[in-house]
Amino acid sequence: MNYKLLDMKVFGDSRGKLVSLEGNQNVPFDIKRVYYIFDTLPDQERGKHAHKELEQIIVAMDGACEFVLDDGKTQEVVRLNRPDKALYIGKNMWREMRHFSYGCKLMVLASKHYDEKEYIRNYDDFLKEVNK
Ligand code: T46
């Protein structure tokens, strides 16, 4: 499975907490894009696609959700519910996001600029790609 749940180093003191994300340091790629997802609803699912080359780091800044990760052979479920955990997803991983808490906020760091051609949005096409 091409994913990892990373424990981020937290700088905490009486004022609060801080986590730093740096490209090619604790983020294992050059950061080309940042986007965020918010105003989520519990009955809505997102994702349902894979990426041919894209790598991403996803952090639940607030609230919680589940990622179902699938490499074409097995499926694993990862729950994101803390801003000091970062989910790394590498290429060729089908992902579905579900069970969002109201107002969950996800921040995503990506290794490439947005390119719709790089998405695999059909599960059968994904299976063909990983079984090549
Ligand atoms: C992923 C999960 C975690 C853009 O125009 N630029 C962007 O950078 C992104 C990410 C999306 N869009 C457009 C494309 C769609 O018209 O925003 C719309 C919603 O995107 P999508 O349906 O792909 O959103 P999710 O939440 O299903 O998936 C997103 C990312 O697309 C994807 O790479 O891994 O979050």
mmCIF file of N, CA, C and O in Angstrom, residues 44-98:
data_model
loop_
_atom_site.group_PDB
_atom_site.id
_atom_site.type_symbol
_atom_site.label_atom_id
_atom_site.label_comp_id
_atom_site.label_asym_id
_atom_site.label_seq_id
_atom_site.Cartn_x
_atom_site.Cartn_y
_atom_site.Cartn_z
ATOM 1 N N GLN A 44 -22.007 13.080 2.639
ATOM 2 C CA GLN A 44 -21.400 13.274 1.318
ATOM 3 C C GLN A 44 -20.040 12.593 1.250
ATOM 4 O O GLN A 44 -19.247 12.706 2.189
ATOM 5 N N GLU A 45 -19.810 11.893 0.130
ATOM 6 C CA GLU A 45 -18.512 11.240 -0.072
ATOM 7 C C GLU A 45 -17.729 12.001 -1.138
ATOM 8 O O GLU A 45 -18.319 12.609 -2.031
ATOM 9 N N ARG A 46 -16.431 11.963 -1.051
ATOM 10 C CA ARG A 46 -15.570 12.655 -2.017
ATOM 11 C C ARG A 46 -14.507 11.664 -2.500
ATOM 12 O O ARG A 46 -14.454 10.524 -2.060
ATOM 13 N N GLY A 47 -13.637 12.154 -3.346
ATOM 14 C CA GLY A 47 -12.563 11.298 -3.848
ATOM 15 C C GLY A 47 -13.087 10.394 -4.943
ATOM 16 O O GLY A 47 -13.571 10.843 -5.954
ATOM 17 N N LYS A 48 -12.955 9.068 -4.734
ATOM 18 C CA LYS A 48 -13.333 8.071 -5.730
ATOM 19 C C LYS A 48 -12.498 8.266 -7.003
ATOM 20 O O LYS A 48 -13.033 8.414 -8.111
ATOM 21 N N HIS A 49 -11.219 8.333 -6.805
ATOM 22 C CA HIS A 49 -10.299 8.446 -7.936
ATOM 23 C C HIS A 49 -8.894 8.056 -7.474
ATOM 24 O O HIS A 49 -8.656 7.894 -6.265
ATOM 25 N N ALA A 50 -8.005 7.922 -8.434
ATOM 26 C CA ALA A 50 -6.573 7.712 -8.150
ATOM 27 C C ALA A 50 -5.792 8.721 -8.980
ATOM 28 O O ALA A 50 -6.353 9.396 -9.852
ATOM 29 N N HIS A 51 -4.504 8.808 -8.706
ATOM 30 C CA HIS A 51 -3.626 9.688 -9.483
ATOM 31 C C HIS A 51 -2.490 8.866 -10.068
ATOM 32 O O HIS A 51 -1.922 8.009 -9.379
ATOM 33 N N LYS A 52 -2.150 9.173 -11.326
ATOM 34 C CA LYS A 52 -1.079 8.406 -11.979
ATOM 35 C C LYS A 52 0.279 8.722 -11.378
ATOM 36 O O LYS A 52 1.123 7.844 -11.237
ATOM 37 N N GLU A 53 0.530 9.986 -11.039
ATOM 38 C CA GLU A 53 1.853 10.390 -10.550
ATOM 39 C C GLU A 53 1.817 11.216 -9.276
ATOM 40 O O GLU A 53 2.831 11.311 -8.586
ATOM 41 N N LEU A 54 0.677 11.829 -8.986
ATOM 42 C CA LEU A 54 0.610 12.799 -7.884
ATOM 43 C C LEU A 54 0.870 12.157 -6.518
ATOM 44 O O LEU A 54 0.380 11.071 -6.229
ATOM 45 N N GLU A 55 1.634 12.871 -5.690
ATOM 46 C CA GLU A 55 1.790 12.508 -4.279
ATOM 47 C C GLU A 55 1.177 13.630 -3.451
ATOM 48 O O GLU A 55 1.268 14.806 -3.829
ATOM 49 N N GLN A 56 0.582 13.265 -2.328
ATOM 50 C CA GLN A 56 -0.083 14.280 -1.513
ATOM 51 C C GLN A 56 0.122 14.009 -0.022
ATOM 52 O O GLN A 56 0.314 12.864 0.395
ATOM 53 N N ILE A 57 0.031 15.087 0.741
ATOM 54 C CA ILE A 57 -0.004 15.028 2.210
ATOM 55 C C ILE A 57 -1.316 15.684 2.632
ATOM 56 O O ILE A 57 -1.625 16.795 2.178
ATOM 57 N N ILE A 58 -2.065 14.996 3.474
ATOM 58 C CA ILE A 58 -3.383 15.498 3.874
ATOM 59 C C ILE A 58 -3.429 15.601 5.396
ATOM 60 O O ILE A 58 -3.068 14.641 6.099
ATOM 61 N N VAL A 59 -3.885 16.746 5.874
ATOM 62 C CA VAL A 59 -3.987 16.970 7.322
ATOM 63 C C VAL A 59 -5.404 17.428 7.641
ATOM 64 O O VAL A 59 -5.921 18.343 6.994
ATOM 65 N N ALA A 60 -6.024 16.793 8.634
ATOM 66 C CA ALA A 60 -7.325 17.272 9.138
ATOM 67 C C ALA A 60 -7.019 18.397 10.126
ATOM 68 O O ALA A 60 -6.615 18.143 11.262
ATOM 69 N N MET A 61 -7.187 19.634 9.675
ATOM 70 C CA MET A 61 -6.879 20.777 10.537
ATOM 71 C C MET A 61 -7.925 20.924 11.633
ATOM 72 O O MET A 61 -7.652 21.455 12.704
ATOM 73 N N ASP A 62 -9.142 20.462 11.319
ATOM 74 C CA ASP A 62 -10.241 20.536 12.281
ATOM 75 C C ASP A 62 -11.233 19.444 11.902
ATOM 76 O O ASP A 62 -11.428 19.176 10.717
ATOM 77 N N GLY A 63 -11.841 18.802 12.887
ATOM 78 C CA GLY A 63 -12.831 17.771 12.596
ATOM 79 C C GLY A 63 -12.172 16.468 12.171
ATOM 80 O O GLY A 63 -10.989 16.232 12.409
ATOM 81 N N ALA A 64 -12.959 15.622 11.510
ATOM 82 C CA ALA A 64 -12.498 14.261 11.210
ATOM 83 C C ALA A 64 -13.141 13.745 9.927
ATOM 84 O O ALA A 64 -14.209 14.212 9.510
ATOM 85 N N CYS A 65 -12.482 12.768 9.320
ATOM 86 C CA CYS A 65 -13.080 12.031 8.201
ATOM 87 C C CYS A 65 -12.310 10.726 8.028
ATOM 88 O O CYS A 65 -11.273 10.518 8.669
ATOM 89 N N GLU A 66 -12.856 9.861 7.187
ATOM 90 C CA GLU A 66 -12.193 8.584 6.901
ATOM 91 C C GLU A 66 -11.729 8.556 5.455
ATOM 92 O O GLU A 66 -12.463 9.008 4.566
ATOM 93 N N PHE A 67 -10.556 8.000 5.243
ATOM 94 C CA PHE A 67 -10.068 7.710 3.897
ATOM 95 C C PHE A 67 -10.094 6.203 3.711
ATOM 96 O O PHE A 67 -9.550 5.466 4.553
ATOM 97 N N VAL A 68 -10.726 5.724 2.653
ATOM 98 C CA VAL A 68 -10.622 4.323 2.270
ATOM 99 C C VAL A 68 -9.572 4.280 1.163
ATOM 100 O O VAL A 68 -9.719 4.945 0.124
ATOM 101 N N LEU A 69 -8.484 3.550 1.423
ATOM 102 C CA LEU A 69 -7.344 3.510 0.487
ATOM 103 C C LEU A 69 -7.249 2.115 -0.106
ATOM 104 O O LEU A 69 -7.345 1.107 0.612
ATOM 105 N N ASP A 70 -7.024 2.061 -1.408
ATOM 106 C CA ASP A 70 -7.151 0.807 -2.148
ATOM 107 C C ASP A 70 -6.039 0.782 -3.192
ATOM 108 O O ASP A 70 -5.895 1.729 -3.986
ATOM 109 N N ASP A 71 -5.218 -0.289 -3.173
ATOM 110 C CA ASP A 71 -4.144 -0.378 -4.169
ATOM 111 C C ASP A 71 -4.502 -1.345 -5.305
ATOM 112 O O ASP A 71 -3.624 -1.774 -6.058
ATOM 113 N N GLY A 72 -5.782 -1.716 -5.361
ATOM 114 C CA GLY A 72 -6.224 -2.653 -6.398
ATOM 115 C C GLY A 72 -6.250 -4.085 -5.907
ATOM 116 O O GLY A 72 -6.813 -4.963 -6.563
ATOM 117 N N LYS A 73 -5.632 -4.324 -4.743
ATOM 118 C CA LYS A 73 -5.629 -5.676 -4.156
ATOM 119 C C LYS A 73 -6.293 -5.665 -2.784
ATOM 120 O O LYS A 73 -7.088 -6.527 -2.467
ATOM 121 N N THR A 74 -5.920 -4.686 -1.970
ATOM 122 C CA THR A 74 -6.495 -4.614 -0.622
ATOM 123 C C THR A 74 -6.985 -3.200 -0.338
ATOM 124 O O THR A 74 -6.566 -2.238 -1.006
ATOM 125 N N GLN A 75 -7.862 -3.121 0.659
ATOM 126 C CA GLN A 75 -8.411 -1.830 1.078
ATOM 127 C C GLN A 75 -8.092 -1.629 2.550
ATOM 128 O O GLN A 75 -8.214 -2.569 3.336
ATOM 129 N N GLU A 76 -7.695 -0.425 2.925
ATOM 130 C CA GLU A 76 -7.502 -0.094 4.343
ATOM 131 C C GLU A 76 -8.191 1.230 4.626
ATOM 132 O O GLU A 76 -8.287 2.084 3.736
ATOM 133 N N VAL A 77 -8.652 1.368 5.871
ATOM 134 C CA VAL A 77 -9.360 2.594 6.264
ATOM 135 C C VAL A 77 -8.482 3.366 7.245
ATOM 136 O O VAL A 77 -7.958 2.798 8.204
ATOM 137 N N VAL A 78 -8.312 4.658 6.964
ATOM 138 C CA VAL A 78 -7.526 5.520 7.847
ATOM 139 C C VAL A 78 -8.430 6.654 8.313
ATOM 140 O O VAL A 78 -9.066 7.313 7.482
ATOM 141 N N ARG A 79 -8.508 6.843 9.631
ATOM 142 C CA ARG A 79 -9.311 7.942 10.152
ATOM 143 C C ARG A 79 -8.380 9.110 10.462
ATOM 144 O O ARG A 79 -7.375 8.941 11.180
ATOM 145 N N LEU A 80 -8.702 10.273 9.913
ATOM 146 C CA LEU A 80 -7.918 11.484 10.194
ATOM 147 C C LEU A 80 -8.720 12.348 11.148
ATOM 148 O O LEU A 80 -9.842 12.740 10.817
ATOM 149 N N ASN A 81 -8.154 12.646 12.306
ATOM 150 C CA ASN A 81 -8.919 13.440 13.277
ATOM 151 C C ASN A 81 -8.040 14.313 14.168
ATOM 152 O O ASN A 81 -8.501 14.797 15.190
ATOM 153 N N ARG A 82 -6.770 14.500 13.743
ATOM 154 C CA ARG A 82 -5.887 15.345 14.552
ATOM 155 C C ARG A 82 -4.944 16.123 13.636
ATOM 156 O O ARG A 82 -4.412 15.548 12.681
ATOM 157 N N PRO A 83 -4.672 17.392 13.969
ATOM 158 C CA PRO A 83 -3.782 18.177 13.100
ATOM 159 C C PRO A 83 -2.302 17.819 13.237
ATOM 160 O O PRO A 83 -1.475 18.377 12.514
ATOM 161 N N ASP A 84 -1.952 16.896 14.153
ATOM 162 C CA ASP A 84 -0.544 16.483 14.242
ATOM 163 C C ASP A 84 -0.285 15.144 13.538
ATOM 164 O O ASP A 84 0.778 14.556 13.689
ATOM 165 N N LYS A 85 -1.259 14.668 12.759
ATOM 166 C CA LYS A 85 -1.071 13.460 11.930
ATOM 167 C C LYS A 85 -1.196 13.892 10.470
ATOM 168 O O LYS A 85 -2.100 14.670 10.129
ATOM 169 N N ALA A 86 -0.332 13.364 9.631
ATOM 170 C CA ALA A 86 -0.389 13.712 8.212
ATOM 171 C C ALA A 86 -0.465 12.415 7.405
ATOM 172 O O ALA A 86 0.332 11.498 7.624
ATOM 173 N N LEU A 87 -1.417 12.362 6.516
ATOM 174 C CA LEU A 87 -1.571 11.173 5.669
ATOM 175 C C LEU A 87 -0.848 11.414 4.350
ATOM 176 O O LEU A 87 -1.189 12.341 3.605
ATOM 177 N N TYR A 88 0.184 10.611 4.101
ATOM 178 C CA TYR A 88 0.874 10.661 2.796
ATOM 179 C C TYR A 88 0.226 9.619 1.884
ATOM 180 O O TYR A 88 0.071 8.455 2.283
ATOM 181 N N ILE A 89 -0.180 10.044 0.689
ATOM 182 C CA ILE A 89 -0.697 9.088 -0.314
ATOM 183 C C ILE A 89 0.153 9.223 -1.570
ATOM 184 O O ILE A 89 0.279 10.319 -2.143
ATOM 185 N N GLY A 90 0.751 8.124 -1.975
ATOM 186 C CA GLY A 90 1.570 8.110 -3.187
ATOM 187 C C GLY A 90 0.727 7.825 -4.422
ATOM 188 O O GLY A 90 -0.505 7.814 -4.367
ATOM 189 N N LYS A 91 1.412 7.556 -5.534
ATOM 190 C CA LYS A 91 0.689 7.380 -6.797
ATOM 191 C C LYS A 91 -0.037 6.032 -6.847
ATOM 192 O O LYS A 91 0.287 5.113 -6.081
ATOM 193 N N ASN A 92 -0.982 5.960 -7.762
ATOM 194 C CA ASN A 92 -1.720 4.715 -8.008
ATOM 195 C C ASN A 92 -2.425 4.154 -6.775
ATOM 196 O O ASN A 92 -2.358 2.952 -6.504
ATOM 197 N N MET A 93 -3.038 5.028 -6.019
ATOM 198 C CA MET A 93 -3.851 4.608 -4.874
ATOM 199 C C MET A 93 -5.264 5.170 -5.057
ATOM 200 O O MET A 93 -5.445 6.386 -5.146
ATOM 201 N N TRP A 94 -6.237 4.278 -5.135
ATOM 202 C CA TRP A 94 -7.637 4.719 -5.182
ATOM 203 C C TRP A 94 -8.014 5.222 -3.793
ATOM 204 O O TRP A 94 -7.668 4.585 -2.781
ATOM 205 N N ARG A 95 -8.664 6.393 -3.720
ATOM 206 C CA ARG A 95 -9.090 6.925 -2.415
ATOM 207 C C ARG A 95 -10.545 7.349 -2.445
ATOM 208 O O ARG A 95 -11.028 7.894 -3.436
ATOM 209 N N GLU A 96 -11.219 7.045 -1.340
ATOM 210 C CA GLU A 96 -12.575 7.543 -1.143
ATOM 211 C C GLU A 96 -12.591 8.188 0.226
ATOM 212 O O GLU A 96 -11.974 7.676 1.176
ATOM 213 N N MET A 97 -13.274 9.316 0.336
ATOM 214 C CA MET A 97 -13.349 10.034 1.620
ATOM 215 C C MET A 97 -14.804 10.047 2.057
ATOM 216 O O MET A 97 -15.693 10.364 1.261
ATOM 217 N N ARG A 98 -15.019 9.701 3.332
ATOM 218 C CA ARG A 98 -16.397 9.553 3.810
ATOM 219 C C ARG A 98 -16.453 9.869 5.306
ATOM 220 O O ARG A 98 -15.415 10.078 5.935
#
